[in-house]
Backbone as numpy.savetxt, mean C-alpha at the origin, in Angstrom:
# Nx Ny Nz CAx CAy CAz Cx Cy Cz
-66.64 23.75 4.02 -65.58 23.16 4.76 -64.33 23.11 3.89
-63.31 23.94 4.77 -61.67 23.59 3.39 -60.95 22.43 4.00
-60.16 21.60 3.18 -59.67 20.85 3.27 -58.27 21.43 3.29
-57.13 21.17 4.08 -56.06 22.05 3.80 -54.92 20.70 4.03
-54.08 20.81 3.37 -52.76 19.44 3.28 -51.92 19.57 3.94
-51.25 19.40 4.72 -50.42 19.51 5.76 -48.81 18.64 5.28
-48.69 17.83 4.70 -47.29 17.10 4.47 -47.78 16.40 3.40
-46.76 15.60 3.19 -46.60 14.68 1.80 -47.64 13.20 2.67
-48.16 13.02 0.88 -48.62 11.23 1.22 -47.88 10.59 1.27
-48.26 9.22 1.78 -47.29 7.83 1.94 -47.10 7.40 0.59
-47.56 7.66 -0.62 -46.80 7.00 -1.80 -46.03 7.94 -2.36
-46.04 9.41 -1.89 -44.95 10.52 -2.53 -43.52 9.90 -1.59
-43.89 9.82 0.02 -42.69 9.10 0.25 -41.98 7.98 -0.16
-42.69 7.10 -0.56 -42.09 5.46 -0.66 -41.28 5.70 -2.15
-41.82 6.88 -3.14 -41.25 7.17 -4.19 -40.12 7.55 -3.99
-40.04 8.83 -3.15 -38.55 9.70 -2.83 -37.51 8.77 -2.41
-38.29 7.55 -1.75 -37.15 6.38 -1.13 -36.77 5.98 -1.61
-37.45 4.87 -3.22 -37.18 3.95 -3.79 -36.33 5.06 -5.01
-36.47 6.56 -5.47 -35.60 7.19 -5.67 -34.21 6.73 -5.37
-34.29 7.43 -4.52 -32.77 7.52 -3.29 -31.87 6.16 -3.27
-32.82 5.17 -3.23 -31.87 3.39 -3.71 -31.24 3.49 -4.57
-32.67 3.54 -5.77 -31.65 3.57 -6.95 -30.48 4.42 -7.04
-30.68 5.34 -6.62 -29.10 6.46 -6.88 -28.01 5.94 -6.03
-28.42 5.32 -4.81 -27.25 4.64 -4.14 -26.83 3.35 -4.49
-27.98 2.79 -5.24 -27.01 1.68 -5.64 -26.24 1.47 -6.79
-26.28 2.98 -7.93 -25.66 3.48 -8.68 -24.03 4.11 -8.31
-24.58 4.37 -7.46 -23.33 5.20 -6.55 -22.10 4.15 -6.15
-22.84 3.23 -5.16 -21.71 2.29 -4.33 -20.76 2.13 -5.02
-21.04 1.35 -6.30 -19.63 0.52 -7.35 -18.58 1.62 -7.49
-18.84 2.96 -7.92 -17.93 3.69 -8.51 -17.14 4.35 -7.09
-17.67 4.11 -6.14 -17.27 4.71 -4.35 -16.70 3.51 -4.00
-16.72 2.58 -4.28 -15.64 1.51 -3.85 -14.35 1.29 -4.56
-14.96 1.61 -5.74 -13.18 1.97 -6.71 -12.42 2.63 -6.06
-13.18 4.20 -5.92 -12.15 5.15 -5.42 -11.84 5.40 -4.48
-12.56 4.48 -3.20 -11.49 4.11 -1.95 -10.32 2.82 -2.32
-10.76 2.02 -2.93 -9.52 1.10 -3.43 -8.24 1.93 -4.35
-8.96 2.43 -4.82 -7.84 3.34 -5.65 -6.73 4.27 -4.57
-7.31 4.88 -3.56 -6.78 5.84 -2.57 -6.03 4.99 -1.44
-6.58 3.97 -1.77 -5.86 2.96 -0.26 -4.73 2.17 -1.27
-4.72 1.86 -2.13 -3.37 1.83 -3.37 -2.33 2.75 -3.46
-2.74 3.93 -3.69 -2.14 4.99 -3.49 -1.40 5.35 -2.15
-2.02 4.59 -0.95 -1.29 5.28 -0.08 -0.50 3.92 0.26
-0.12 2.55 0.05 0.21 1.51 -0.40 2.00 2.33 -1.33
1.22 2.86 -2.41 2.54 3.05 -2.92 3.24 3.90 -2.12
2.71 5.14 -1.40 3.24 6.13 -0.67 4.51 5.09 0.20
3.64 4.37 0.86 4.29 3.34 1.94 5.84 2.46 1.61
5.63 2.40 0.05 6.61 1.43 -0.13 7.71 2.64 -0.74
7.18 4.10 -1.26 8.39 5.08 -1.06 9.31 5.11 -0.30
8.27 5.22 1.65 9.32 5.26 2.35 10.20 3.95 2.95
9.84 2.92 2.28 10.63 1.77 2.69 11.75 2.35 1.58
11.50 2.42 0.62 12.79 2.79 -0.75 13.63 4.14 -0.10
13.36 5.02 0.23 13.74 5.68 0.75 14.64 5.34 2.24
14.29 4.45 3.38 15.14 3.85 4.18 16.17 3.20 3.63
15.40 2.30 2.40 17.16 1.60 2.01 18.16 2.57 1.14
17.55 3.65 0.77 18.94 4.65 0.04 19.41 5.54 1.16
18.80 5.84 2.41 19.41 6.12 3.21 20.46 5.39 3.65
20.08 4.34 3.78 21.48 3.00 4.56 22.40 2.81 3.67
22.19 3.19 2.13 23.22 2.54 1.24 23.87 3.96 1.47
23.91 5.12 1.77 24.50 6.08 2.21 26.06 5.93 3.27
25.94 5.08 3.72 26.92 4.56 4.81 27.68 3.65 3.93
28.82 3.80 3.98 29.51 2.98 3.28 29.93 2.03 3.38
29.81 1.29 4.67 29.96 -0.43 5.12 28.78 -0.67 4.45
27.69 -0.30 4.89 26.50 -0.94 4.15 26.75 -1.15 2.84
26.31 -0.11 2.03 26.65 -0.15 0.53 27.67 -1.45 0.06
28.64 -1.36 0.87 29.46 -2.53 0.43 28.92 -3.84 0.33
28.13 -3.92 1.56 27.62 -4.80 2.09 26.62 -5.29 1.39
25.60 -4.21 0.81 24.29 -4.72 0.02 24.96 -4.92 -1.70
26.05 -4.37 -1.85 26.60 -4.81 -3.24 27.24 -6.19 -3.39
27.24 -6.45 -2.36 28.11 -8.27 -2.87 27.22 -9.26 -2.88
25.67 -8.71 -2.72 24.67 -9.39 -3.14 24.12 -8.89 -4.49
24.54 -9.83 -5.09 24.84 -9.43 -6.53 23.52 -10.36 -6.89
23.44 -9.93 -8.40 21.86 -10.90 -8.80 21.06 -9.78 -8.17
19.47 -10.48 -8.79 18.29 -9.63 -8.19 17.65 -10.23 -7.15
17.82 -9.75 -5.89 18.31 -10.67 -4.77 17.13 -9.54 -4.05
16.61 -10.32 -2.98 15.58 -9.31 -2.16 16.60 -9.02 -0.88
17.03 -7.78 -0.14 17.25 -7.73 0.41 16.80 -6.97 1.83
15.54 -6.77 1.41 14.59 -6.28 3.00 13.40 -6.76 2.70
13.10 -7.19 3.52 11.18 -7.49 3.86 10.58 -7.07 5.11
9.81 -6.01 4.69 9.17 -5.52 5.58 7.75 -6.09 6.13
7.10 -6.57 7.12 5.53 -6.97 7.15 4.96 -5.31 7.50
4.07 -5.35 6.30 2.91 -4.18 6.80 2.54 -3.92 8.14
2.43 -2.67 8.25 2.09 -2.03 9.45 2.80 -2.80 11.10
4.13 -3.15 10.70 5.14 -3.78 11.86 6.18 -3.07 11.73
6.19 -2.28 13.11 8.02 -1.51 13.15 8.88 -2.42 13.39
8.61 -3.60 14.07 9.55 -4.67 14.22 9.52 -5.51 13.50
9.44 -5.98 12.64 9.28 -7.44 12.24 9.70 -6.98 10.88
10.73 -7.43 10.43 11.48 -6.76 8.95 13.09 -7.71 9.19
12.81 -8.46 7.98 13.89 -9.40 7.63 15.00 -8.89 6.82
16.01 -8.76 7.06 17.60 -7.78 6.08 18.10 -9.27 5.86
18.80 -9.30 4.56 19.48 -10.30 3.49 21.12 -10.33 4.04
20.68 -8.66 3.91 22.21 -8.07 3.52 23.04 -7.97 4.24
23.06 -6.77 5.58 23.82 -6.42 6.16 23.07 -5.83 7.73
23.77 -6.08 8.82 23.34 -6.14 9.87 23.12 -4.75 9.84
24.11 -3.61 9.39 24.03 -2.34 8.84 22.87 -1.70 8.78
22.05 -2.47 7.66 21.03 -2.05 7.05 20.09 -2.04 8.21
19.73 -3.73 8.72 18.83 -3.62 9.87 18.41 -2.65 10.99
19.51 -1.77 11.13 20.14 -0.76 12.38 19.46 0.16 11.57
19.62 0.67 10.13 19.65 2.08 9.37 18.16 1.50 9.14
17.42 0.40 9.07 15.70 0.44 7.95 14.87 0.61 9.64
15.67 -0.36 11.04 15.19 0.24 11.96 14.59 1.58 13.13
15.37 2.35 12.37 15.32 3.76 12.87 14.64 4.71 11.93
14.19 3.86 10.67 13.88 4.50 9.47 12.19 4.67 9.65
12.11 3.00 9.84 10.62 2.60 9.86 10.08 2.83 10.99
10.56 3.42 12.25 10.33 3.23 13.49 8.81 3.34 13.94
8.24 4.09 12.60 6.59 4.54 13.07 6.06 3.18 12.45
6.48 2.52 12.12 5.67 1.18 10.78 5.55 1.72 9.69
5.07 0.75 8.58 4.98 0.76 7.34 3.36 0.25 7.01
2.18 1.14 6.94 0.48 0.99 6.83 0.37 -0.03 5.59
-0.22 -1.07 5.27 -0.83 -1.29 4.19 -2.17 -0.99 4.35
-2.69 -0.85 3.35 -3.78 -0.07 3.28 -5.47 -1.34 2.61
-4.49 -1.61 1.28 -5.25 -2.20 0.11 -4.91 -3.86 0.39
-5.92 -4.33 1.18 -5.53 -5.76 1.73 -6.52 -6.71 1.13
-6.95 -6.45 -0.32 -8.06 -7.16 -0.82 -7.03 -8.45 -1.63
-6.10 -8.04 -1.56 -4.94 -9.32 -2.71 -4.34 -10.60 -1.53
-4.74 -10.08 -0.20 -3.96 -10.12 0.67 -2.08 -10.55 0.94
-1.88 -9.15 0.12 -0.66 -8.81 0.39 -0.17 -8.22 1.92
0.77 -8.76 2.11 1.10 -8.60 3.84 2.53 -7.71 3.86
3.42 -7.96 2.88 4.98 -7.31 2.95 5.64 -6.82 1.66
5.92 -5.85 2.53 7.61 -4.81 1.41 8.19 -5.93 0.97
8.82 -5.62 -0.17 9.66 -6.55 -0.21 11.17 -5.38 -1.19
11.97 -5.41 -1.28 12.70 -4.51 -1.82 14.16 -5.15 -2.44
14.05 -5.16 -3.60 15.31 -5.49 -3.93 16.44 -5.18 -4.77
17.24 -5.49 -5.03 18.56 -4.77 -5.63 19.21 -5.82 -7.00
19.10 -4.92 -7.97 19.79 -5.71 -8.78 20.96 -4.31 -9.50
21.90 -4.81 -9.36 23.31 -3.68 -9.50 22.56 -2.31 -8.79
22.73 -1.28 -8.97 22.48 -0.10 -8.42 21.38 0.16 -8.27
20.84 -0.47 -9.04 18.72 0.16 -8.88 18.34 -0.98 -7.39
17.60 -0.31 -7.18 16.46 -0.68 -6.20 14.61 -0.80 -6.41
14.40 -2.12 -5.94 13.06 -1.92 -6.31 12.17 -2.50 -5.43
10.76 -1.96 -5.10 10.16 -2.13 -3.91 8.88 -3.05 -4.68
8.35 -4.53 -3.99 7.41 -5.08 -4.42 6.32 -4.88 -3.23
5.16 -5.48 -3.54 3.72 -6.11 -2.66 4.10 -7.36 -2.70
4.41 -7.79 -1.59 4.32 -9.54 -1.78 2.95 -10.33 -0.45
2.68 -11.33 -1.26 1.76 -11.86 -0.25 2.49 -12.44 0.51
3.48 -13.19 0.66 4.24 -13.67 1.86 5.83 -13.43 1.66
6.46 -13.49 2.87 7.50 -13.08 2.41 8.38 -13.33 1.21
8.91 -14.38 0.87 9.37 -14.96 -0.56 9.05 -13.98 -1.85
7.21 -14.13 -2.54 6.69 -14.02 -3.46 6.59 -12.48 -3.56
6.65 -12.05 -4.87 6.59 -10.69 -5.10 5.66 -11.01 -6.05
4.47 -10.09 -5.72 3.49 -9.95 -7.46 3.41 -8.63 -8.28
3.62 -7.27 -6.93 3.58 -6.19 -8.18 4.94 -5.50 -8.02
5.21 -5.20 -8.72 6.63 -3.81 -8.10 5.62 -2.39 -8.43
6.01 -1.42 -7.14 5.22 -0.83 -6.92 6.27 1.02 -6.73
7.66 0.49 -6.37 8.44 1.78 -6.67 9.27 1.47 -7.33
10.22 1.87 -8.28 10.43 3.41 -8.93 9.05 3.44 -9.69
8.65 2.61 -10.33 7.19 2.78 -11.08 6.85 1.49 -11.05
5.17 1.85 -10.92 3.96 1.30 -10.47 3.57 0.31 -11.50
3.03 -0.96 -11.30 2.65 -2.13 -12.16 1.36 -1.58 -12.34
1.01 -1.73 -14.01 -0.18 -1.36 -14.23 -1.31 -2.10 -13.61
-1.36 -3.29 -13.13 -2.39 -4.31 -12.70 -3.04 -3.50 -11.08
-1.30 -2.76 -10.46 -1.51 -1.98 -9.29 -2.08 -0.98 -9.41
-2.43 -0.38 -10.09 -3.08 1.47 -10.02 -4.23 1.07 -9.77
């Protein structure tokens, strides 16, 4: 009489399984970085194009005037994440008109583990600089022209 084997035993499986855990639970930590890392990244993308709306508006020259007599390092747009409407101007009614037509698709946050909610962008003499703030007021990272190391 032959005996002939047809598939795997139940302890070759429970092995291949308890395999397969371990490698996934090796795995997860370093796969959660690098979606946090990519959803940061597209975070900074985001606050480009807010920086980018306000050098468009300072393009117009009422504006410009307008955002220069706010002198000091003064915030002069706040944007709330992922809202085409809802964006507070300091400066100039100008601006509101020029960051409105700018942002018209919204502004995504991505990386909501700090729970940061808004752009925040501000001007001190000619530079411009874009923060993460958790509420409107507070700024914790600046995130354009260059990135806070705590942010990457």
């Amino acid at each position: 009489m032959k005996k002939t084997n047809k598939g795997f035993s139940l302890v070759e499986l429970i092995i291949v399984i308890a395999i397969m855990a371990i490698l996934a639970a090796a795995i997860a930590p370093a796969l959660i970085r690098y979606i946090d890392k990519s959803r940061r990244a597209d975070d900074v993308t985001a606050a480009g194009t807010v920086l980018t709306g306000v050098q468009t508006a300072m393009a117009d020259e009422d504006c410009y005037s307008e955002i220069q007599e706010v002198s000091g390092h003064k915030c002069i747009v706040s944007v709330k994440a992922g809202d085409k409407t809802h964006f507070s101007v300091s400066a100039s009614a100008n601006l509101k008109s020029e960051m409105s037509s700018t942002l018209a698709s919204g502004v995504p946050m991505k990386y909501t583990k700090d729970k940061a909610a808004y752009f925040t962008v501000f001007v001190d003499g000619e530079s411009l600089e874009v923060y993460i703030a958790k509420n409107d007021g507070g700024s914790d990272w600046q995130i354009q022209p260059s990135t806070n190391k705590k942010y990457k």
